[in-house]
mmCIF file of C-alpha atoms and ligand atoms in Angstrom:
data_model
loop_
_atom_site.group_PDB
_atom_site.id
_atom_site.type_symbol
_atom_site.label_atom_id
_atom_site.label_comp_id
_atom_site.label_asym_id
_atom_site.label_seq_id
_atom_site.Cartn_x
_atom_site.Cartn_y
_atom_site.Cartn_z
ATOM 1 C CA UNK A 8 28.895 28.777 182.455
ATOM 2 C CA UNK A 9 28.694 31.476 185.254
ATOM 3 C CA UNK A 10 25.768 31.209 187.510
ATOM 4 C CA UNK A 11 24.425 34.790 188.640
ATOM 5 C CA UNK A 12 21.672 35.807 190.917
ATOM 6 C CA UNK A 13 18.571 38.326 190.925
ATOM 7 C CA UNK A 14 17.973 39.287 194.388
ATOM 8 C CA UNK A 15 14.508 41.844 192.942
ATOM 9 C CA UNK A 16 11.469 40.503 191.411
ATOM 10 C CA UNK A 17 12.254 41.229 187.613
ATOM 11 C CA UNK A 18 10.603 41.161 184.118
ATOM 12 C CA UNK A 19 10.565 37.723 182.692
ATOM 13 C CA UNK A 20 12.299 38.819 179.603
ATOM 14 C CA UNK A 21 15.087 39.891 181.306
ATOM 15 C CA UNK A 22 15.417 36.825 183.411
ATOM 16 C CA UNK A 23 15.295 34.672 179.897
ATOM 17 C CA UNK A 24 17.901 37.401 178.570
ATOM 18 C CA UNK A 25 20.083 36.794 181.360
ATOM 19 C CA UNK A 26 19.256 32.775 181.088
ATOM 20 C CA UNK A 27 20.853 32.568 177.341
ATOM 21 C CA UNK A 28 24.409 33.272 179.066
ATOM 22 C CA UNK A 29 24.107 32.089 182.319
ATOM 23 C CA UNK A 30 22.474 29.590 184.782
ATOM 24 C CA UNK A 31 19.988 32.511 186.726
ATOM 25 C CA UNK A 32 18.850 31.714 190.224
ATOM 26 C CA UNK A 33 15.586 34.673 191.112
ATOM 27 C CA UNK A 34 14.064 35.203 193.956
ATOM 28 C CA UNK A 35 10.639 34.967 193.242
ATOM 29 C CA UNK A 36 8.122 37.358 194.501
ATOM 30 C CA UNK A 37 10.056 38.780 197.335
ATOM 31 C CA UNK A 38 13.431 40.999 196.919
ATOM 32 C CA UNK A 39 16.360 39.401 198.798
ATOM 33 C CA UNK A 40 17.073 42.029 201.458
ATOM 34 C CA UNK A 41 19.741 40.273 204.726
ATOM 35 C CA UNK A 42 22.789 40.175 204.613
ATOM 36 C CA UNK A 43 22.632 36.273 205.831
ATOM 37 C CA UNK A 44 20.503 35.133 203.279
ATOM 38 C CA UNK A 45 22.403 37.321 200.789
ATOM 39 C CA UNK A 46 25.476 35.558 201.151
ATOM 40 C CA UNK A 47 24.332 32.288 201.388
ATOM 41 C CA UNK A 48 22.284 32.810 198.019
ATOM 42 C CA UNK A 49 25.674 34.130 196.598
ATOM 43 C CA UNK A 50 28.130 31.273 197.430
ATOM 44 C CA UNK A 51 29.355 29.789 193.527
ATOM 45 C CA UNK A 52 27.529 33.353 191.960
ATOM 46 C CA UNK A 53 29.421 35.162 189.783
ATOM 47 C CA UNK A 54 27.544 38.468 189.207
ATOM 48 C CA UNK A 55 24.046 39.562 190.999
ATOM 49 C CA UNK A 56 21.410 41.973 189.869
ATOM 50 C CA UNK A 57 19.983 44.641 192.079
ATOM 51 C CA UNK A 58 18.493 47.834 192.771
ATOM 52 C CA UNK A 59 18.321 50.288 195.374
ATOM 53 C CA UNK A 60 18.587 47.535 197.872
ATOM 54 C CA UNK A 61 20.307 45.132 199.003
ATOM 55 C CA UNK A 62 23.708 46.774 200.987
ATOM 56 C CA UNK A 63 26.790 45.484 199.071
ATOM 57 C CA UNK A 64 29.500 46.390 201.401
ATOM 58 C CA UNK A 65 33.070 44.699 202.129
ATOM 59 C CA UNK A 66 31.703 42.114 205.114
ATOM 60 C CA UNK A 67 29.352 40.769 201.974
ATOM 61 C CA UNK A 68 32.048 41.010 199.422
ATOM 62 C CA UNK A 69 34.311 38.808 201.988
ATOM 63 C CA UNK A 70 31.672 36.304 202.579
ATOM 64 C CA UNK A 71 30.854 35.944 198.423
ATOM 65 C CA UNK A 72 34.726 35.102 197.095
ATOM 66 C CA UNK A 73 33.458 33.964 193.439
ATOM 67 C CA UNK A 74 31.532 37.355 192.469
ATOM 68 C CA UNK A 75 32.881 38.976 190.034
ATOM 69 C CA UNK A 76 29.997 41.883 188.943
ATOM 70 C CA UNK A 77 27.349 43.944 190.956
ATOM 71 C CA UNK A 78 24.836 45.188 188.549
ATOM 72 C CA UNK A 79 22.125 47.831 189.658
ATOM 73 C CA UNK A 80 18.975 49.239 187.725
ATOM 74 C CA UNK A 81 18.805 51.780 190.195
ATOM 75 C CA UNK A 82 20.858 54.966 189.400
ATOM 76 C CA UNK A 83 20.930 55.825 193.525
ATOM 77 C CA UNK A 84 24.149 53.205 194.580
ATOM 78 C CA UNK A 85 23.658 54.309 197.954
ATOM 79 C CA UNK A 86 23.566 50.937 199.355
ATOM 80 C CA UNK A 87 27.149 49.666 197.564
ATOM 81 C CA UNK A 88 29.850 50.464 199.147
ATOM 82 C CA UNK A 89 31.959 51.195 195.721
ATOM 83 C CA UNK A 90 35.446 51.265 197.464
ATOM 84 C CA UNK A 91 35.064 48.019 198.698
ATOM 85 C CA UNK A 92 33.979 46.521 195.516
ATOM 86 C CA UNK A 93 36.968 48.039 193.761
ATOM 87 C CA UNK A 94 39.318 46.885 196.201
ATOM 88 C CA UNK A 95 38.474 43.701 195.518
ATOM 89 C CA UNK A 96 38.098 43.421 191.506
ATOM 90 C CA UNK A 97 34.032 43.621 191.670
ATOM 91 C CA UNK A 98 32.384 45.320 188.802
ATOM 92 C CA UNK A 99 29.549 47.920 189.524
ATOM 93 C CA UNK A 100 27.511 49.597 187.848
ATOM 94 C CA UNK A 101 24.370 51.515 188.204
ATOM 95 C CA UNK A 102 21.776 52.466 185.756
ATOM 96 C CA UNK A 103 22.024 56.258 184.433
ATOM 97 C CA UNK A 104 20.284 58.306 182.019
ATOM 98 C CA UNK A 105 17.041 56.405 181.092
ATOM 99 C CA UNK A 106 15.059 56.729 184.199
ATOM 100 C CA UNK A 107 15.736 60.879 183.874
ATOM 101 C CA UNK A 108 12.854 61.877 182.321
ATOM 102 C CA UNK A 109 10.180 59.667 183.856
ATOM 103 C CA UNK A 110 11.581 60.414 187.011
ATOM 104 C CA UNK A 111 11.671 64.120 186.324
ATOM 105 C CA UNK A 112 7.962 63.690 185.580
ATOM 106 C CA UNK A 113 7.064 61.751 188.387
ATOM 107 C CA UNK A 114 9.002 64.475 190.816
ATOM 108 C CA UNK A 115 7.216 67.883 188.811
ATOM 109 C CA UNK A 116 3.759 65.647 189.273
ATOM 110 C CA UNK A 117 4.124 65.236 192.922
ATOM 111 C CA UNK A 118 5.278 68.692 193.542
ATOM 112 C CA UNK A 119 2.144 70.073 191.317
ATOM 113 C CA UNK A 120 0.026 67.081 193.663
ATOM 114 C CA UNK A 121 1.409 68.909 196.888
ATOM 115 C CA UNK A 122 0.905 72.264 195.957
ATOM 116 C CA UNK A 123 -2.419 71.850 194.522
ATOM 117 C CA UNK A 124 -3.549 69.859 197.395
ATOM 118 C CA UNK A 125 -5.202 66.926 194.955
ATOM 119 C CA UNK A 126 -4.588 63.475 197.697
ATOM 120 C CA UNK A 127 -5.926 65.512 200.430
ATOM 121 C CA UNK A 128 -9.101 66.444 198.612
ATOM 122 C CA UNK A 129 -9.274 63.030 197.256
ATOM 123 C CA UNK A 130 -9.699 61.716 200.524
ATOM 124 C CA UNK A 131 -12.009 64.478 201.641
ATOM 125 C CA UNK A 132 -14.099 63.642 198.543
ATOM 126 C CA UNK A 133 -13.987 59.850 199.000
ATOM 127 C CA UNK A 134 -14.965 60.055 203.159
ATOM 128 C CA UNK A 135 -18.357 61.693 201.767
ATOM 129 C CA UNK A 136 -17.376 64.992 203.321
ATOM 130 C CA UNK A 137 -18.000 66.975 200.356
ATOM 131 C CA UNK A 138 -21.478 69.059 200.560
ATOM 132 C CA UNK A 139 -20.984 72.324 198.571
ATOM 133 C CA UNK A 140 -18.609 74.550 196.774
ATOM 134 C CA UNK A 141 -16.716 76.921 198.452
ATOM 135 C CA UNK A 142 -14.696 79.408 197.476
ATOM 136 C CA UNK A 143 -11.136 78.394 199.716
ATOM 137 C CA UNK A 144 -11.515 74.898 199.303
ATOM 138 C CA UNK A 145 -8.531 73.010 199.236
ATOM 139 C CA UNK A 146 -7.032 76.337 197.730
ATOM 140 C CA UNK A 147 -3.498 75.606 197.459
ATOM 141 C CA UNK A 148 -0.555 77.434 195.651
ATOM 142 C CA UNK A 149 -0.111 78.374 192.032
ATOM 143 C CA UNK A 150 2.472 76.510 190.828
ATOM 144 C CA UNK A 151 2.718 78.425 187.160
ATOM 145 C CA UNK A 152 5.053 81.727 187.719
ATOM 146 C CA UNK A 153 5.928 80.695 191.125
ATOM 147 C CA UNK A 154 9.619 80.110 192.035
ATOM 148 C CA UNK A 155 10.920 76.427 191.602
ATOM 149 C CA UNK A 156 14.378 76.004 194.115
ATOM 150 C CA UNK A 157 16.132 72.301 192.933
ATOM 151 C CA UNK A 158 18.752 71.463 195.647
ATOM 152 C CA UNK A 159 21.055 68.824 193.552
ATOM 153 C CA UNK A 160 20.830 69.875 189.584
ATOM 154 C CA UNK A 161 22.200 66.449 188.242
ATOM 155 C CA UNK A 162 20.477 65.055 185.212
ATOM 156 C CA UNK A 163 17.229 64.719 186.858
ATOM 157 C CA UNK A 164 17.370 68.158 188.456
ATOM 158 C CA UNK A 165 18.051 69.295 185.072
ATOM 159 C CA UNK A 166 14.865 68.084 183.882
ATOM 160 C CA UNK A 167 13.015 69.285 186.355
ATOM 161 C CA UNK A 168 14.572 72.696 186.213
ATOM 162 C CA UNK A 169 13.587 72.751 182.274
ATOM 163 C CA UNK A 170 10.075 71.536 183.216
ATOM 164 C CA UNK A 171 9.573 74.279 185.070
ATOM 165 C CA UNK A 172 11.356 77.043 183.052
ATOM 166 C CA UNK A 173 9.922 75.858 179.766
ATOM 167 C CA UNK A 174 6.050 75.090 180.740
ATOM 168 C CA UNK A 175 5.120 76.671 183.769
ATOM 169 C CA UNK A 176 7.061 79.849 183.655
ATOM 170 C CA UNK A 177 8.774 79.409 186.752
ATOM 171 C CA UNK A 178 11.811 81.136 187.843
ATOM 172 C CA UNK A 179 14.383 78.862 188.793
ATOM 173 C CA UNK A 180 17.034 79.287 191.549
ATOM 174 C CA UNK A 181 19.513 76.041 192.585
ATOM 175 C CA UNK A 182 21.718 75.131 194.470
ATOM 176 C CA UNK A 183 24.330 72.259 194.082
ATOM 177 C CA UNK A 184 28.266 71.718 194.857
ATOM 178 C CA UNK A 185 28.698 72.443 191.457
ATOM 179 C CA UNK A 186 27.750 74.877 189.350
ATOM 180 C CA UNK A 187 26.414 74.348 185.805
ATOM 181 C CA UNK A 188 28.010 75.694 182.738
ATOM 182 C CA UNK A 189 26.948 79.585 182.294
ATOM 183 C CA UNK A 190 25.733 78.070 178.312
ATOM 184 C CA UNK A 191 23.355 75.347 180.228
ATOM 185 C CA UNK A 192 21.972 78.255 182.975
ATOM 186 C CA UNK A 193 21.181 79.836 180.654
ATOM 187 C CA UNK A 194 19.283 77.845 178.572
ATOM 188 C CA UNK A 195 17.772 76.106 181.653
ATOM 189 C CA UNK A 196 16.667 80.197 183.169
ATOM 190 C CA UNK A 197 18.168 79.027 186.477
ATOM 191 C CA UNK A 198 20.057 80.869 188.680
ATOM 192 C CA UNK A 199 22.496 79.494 191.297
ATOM 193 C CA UNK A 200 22.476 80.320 194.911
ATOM 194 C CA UNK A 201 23.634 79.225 198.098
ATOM 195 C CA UNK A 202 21.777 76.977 200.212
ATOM 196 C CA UNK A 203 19.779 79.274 202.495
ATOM 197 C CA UNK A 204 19.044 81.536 200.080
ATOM 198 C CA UNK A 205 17.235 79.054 197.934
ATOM 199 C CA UNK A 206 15.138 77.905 200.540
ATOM 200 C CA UNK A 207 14.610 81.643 201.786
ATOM 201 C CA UNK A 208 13.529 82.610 198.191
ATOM 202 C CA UNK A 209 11.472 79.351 196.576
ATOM 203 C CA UNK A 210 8.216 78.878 196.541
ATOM 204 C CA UNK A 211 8.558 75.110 195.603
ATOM 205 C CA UNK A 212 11.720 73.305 196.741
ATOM 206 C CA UNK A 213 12.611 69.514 194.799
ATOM 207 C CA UNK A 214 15.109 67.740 196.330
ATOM 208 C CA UNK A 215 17.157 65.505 194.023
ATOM 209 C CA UNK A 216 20.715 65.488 195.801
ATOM 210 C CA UNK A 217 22.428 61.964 195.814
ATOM 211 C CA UNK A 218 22.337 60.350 199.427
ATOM 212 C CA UNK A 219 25.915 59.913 201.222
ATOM 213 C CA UNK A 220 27.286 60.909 204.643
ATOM 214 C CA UNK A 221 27.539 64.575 203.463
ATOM 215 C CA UNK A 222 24.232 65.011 202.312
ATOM 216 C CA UNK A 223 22.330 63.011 205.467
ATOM 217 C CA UNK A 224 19.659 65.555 206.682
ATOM 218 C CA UNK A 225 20.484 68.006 204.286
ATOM 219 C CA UNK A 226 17.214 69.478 205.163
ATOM 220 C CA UNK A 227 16.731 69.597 208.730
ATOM 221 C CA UNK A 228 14.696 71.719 211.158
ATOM 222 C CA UNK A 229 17.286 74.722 211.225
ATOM 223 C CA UNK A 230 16.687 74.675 207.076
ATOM 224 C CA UNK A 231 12.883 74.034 206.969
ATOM 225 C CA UNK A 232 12.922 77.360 209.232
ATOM 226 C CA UNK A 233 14.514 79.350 206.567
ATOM 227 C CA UNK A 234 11.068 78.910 204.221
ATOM 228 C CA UNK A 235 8.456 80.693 203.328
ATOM 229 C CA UNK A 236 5.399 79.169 205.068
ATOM 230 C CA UNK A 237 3.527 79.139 201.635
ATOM 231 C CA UNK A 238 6.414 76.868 200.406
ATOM 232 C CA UNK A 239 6.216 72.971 199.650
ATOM 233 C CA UNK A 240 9.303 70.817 199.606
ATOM 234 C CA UNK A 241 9.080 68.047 197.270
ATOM 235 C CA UNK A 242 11.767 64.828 197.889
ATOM 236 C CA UNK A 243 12.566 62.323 195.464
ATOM 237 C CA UNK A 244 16.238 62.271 196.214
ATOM 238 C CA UNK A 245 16.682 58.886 198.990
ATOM 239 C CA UNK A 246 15.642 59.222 202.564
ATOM 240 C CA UNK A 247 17.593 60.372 204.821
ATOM 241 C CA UNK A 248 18.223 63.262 202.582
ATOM 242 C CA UNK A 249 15.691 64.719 204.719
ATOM 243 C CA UNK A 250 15.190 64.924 208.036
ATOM 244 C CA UNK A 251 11.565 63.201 208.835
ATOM 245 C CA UNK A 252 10.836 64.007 212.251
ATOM 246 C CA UNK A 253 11.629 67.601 211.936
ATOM 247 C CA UNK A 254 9.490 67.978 208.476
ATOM 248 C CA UNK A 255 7.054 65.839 210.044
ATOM 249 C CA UNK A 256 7.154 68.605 212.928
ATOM 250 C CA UNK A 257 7.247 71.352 210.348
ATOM 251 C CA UNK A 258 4.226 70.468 208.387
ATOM 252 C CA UNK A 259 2.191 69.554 211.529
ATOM 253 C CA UNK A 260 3.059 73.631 212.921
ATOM 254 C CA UNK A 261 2.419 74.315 209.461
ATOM 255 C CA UNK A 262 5.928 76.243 209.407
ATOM 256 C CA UNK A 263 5.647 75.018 205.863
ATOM 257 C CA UNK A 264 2.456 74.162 203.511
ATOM 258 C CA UNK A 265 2.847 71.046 202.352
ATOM 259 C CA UNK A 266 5.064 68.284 201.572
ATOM 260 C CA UNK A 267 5.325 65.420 198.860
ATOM 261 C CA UNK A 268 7.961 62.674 199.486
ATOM 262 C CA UNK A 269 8.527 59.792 197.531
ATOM 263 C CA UNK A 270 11.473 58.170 199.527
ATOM 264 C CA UNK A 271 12.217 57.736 203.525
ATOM 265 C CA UNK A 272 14.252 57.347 205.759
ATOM 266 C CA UNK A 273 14.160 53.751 207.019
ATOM 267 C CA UNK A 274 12.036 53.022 203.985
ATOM 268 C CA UNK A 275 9.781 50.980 203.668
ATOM 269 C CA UNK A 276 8.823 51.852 207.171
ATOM 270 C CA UNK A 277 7.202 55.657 207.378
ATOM 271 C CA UNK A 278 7.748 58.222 210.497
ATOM 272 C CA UNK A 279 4.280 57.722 212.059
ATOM 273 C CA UNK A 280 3.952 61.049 212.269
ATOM 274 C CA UNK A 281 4.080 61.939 208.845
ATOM 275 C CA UNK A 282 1.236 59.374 208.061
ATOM 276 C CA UNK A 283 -0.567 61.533 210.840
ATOM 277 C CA UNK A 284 -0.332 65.251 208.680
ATOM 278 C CA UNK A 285 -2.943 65.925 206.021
ATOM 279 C CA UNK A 286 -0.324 68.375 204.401
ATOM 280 C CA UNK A 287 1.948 65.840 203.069
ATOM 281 C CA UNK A 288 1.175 63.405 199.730
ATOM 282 C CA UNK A 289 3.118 60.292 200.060
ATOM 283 C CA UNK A 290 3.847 57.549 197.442
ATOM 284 C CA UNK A 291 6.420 54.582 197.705
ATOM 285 C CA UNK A 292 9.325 54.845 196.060
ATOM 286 C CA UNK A 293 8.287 55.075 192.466
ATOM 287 C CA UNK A 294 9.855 58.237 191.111
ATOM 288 C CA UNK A 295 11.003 56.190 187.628
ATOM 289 C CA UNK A 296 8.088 53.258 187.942
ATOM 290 C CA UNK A 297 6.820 54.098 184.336
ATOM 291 C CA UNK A 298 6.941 50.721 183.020
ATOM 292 C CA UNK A 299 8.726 51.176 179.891
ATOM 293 C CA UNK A 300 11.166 53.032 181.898
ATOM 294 C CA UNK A 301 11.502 49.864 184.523
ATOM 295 C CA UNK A 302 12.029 47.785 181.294
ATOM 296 C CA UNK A 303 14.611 49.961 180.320
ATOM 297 C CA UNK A 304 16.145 50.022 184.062
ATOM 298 C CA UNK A 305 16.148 46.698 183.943
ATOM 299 C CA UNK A 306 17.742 45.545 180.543
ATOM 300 C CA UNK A 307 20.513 47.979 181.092
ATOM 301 C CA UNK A 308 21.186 46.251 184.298
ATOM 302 C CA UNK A 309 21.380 42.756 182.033
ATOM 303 C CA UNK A 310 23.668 44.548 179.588
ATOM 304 C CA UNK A 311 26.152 45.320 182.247
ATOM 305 C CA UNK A 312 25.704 42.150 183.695
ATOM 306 C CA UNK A 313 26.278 40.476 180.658
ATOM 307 C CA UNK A 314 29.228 42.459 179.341
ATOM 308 C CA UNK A 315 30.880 42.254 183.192
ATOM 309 C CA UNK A 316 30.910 38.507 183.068
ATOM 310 C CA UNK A 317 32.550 38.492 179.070
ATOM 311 C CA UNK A 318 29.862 37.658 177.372
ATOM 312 C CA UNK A 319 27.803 39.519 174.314
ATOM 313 C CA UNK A 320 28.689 42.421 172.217
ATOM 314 C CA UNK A 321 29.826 44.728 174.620
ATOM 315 C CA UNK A 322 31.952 41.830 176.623
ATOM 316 C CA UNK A 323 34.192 43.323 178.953
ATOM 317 C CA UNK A 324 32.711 46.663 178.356
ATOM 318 C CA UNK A 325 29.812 47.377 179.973
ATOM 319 C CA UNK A 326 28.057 50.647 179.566
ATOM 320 C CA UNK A 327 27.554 52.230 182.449
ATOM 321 C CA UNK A 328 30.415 50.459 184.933
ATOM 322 C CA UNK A 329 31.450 53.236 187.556
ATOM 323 C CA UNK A 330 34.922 51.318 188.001
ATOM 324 C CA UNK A 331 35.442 49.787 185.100
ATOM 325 C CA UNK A 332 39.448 49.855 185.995
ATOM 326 C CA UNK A 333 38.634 46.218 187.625
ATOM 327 C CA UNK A 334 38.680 44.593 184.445
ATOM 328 C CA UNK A 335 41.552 45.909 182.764
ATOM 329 C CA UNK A 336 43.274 44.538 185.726
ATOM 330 C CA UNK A 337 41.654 41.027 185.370
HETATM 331 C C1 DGY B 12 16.951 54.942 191.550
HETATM 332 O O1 DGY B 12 17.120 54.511 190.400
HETATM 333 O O2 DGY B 12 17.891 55.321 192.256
HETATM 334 C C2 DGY B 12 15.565 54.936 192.049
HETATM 335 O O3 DGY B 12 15.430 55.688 193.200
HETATM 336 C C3 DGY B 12 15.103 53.524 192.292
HETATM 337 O O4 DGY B 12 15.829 53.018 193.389
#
């Protein structure tokens, strides 16, 4: 019987899932997050279970000879290093399509939070400061009618895009390497336009652009200069997608209204000076924490997993492998 590991806190159904084909060593309460005690863990593992953390890269690969599968319920594989695992006959996979539209919610709710200005009252209202109605306060921006920019229009983008069109009556401008099919612009109402013109023209800017070496600091100082300074920017792509310092900068010379950011760079650690604004809303990292949509993470993480190591229906298929060539050439 293979033995695999779970390096994240997980659902005990899963972990009994996982136990009817394997012997399953967890990590209790605390994700396993070092390299050292990452490879140690590993030694005799066949397959491991992850999200957006731990890094999977070749130095770990090296040090782990016997694993065979790297199975993510995170659809970000930022941290894997997915060349390395190919070159040396590791399965990986990630965990598409079912977080979409919970995380599509979660990213139109913060942007609605940021624009609307609803932590920052909160607080106000909670610290006893609030004595009388007035007509400017916490007066924010509409969100209805105003124009929603999406830098990165994958599947999540998508859904935000059709949030937008569809019940708020936004215009919607993009812009993404790719452009989508004229049929789903169409149906979406979104325009695409180049980078600076989409944050020259949106009132509301989502980010939802994968994280890799091409899209580190995306959004920088030069770009956050380009909006309007009624505009939000809203990021629930990964941190480092943005550049903190200079939106932390930004907001503070109020070069931009607000900000709502659901990732960081350097996670879980925040840039001091964004927890210093009043113009930003800030939550930790749970864009696709609904929890039937964790479950859901989760078990397709097991199925791969399971189907990886040859076992169940789908052995030696697993759904949502992103080199699945390694096991033809087992
Ligand atoms: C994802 O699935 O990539 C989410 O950001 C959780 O890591």
């Amino acid at each position: 019987m293979h033995s695999v590991l779970i390096t994240i806190p997980m659902f005990d159904a899963v972990i009994e899932r996982l136990r009817s084909h394997f012997e399953v060593e967890t990590c209790g309460e605390r994700a396993i997050e070092t390299p050292d005690e990452l490879a140690a863990r590993l030694q005799g593992k066949a397959g491991m279970l992850v999200a957006g953390t731990p890094r999977v890269d070749a130095a770990l690969l090296q040090a782990c000879p016997d694993l065979r599968a790297v199975c993510s319920m995170a659809v970000g594989f930022n941290n894997i290093d997915l060349a390395a695992c190919t070159a040396r006959g590791v399965l990986f996979s990630n965990a598409p399509d079912v977080l979409t539209e919970t995380t599509a919610d979660f990213g139109f709710a913060l942007m609605m939070a940021t624009a609307r200005r609803i932590s920052e009252s909160e607080h106000f209202l909670r610290a006893g400061q609030w004595t009388q109605w007035r007509y400017d306060l916490f007066a924010g921006a509409d969100v209805h009618g105003a124009t929603l920019g999406v830098l990165g229009m994958g599947r999540i983008g998508q859904a935000i895009a059709r949030r937008g069109a569809l019940g708020f009556g936004m215009p919607v401008l993009y812009h993404n390497r790719s452009r989508l099919d004229g049929a789903i612009e169409t149906q979406l109402g979104a325009r695409w336009v180049d980078k600076a013109t989409l944050l020259r023209e949106c009132d509301h800017l989502v980010i939802v652009v994968p994280y890799s070496a091409a899209s580190h600091h995306l959004v920088g100082a030069a770009d956050l200069a380009l909006m309007k300074p009624t505009a939000t920017l809203t990021n629930i792509a990964r941190g480092g997608v943005v550049d903190d310092a200079a939106l932390a900068q930004a907001l503070r010379d109020r070069r931009i209204a607000a900000a709502g950011l659901d990732v960081f760079e350097g996670e879980p650690a925040v840039h001091p000076q964004l927890l210093s604004v009043r113009n930003v809303v800030l939550t930790p990292h749970i864009a696709s924490a609904s929890l039937p949509t964790r479950r859901a993470m989760a078990e397709l993480a097991a199925d791969n997993l399971i189907a990886a190591l040859g076992r169940g229906p789908q052995a030696g298929r697993p759904p949502t492998a992103l080199n699945p060539q390694v096991l033809a050439a087992r």
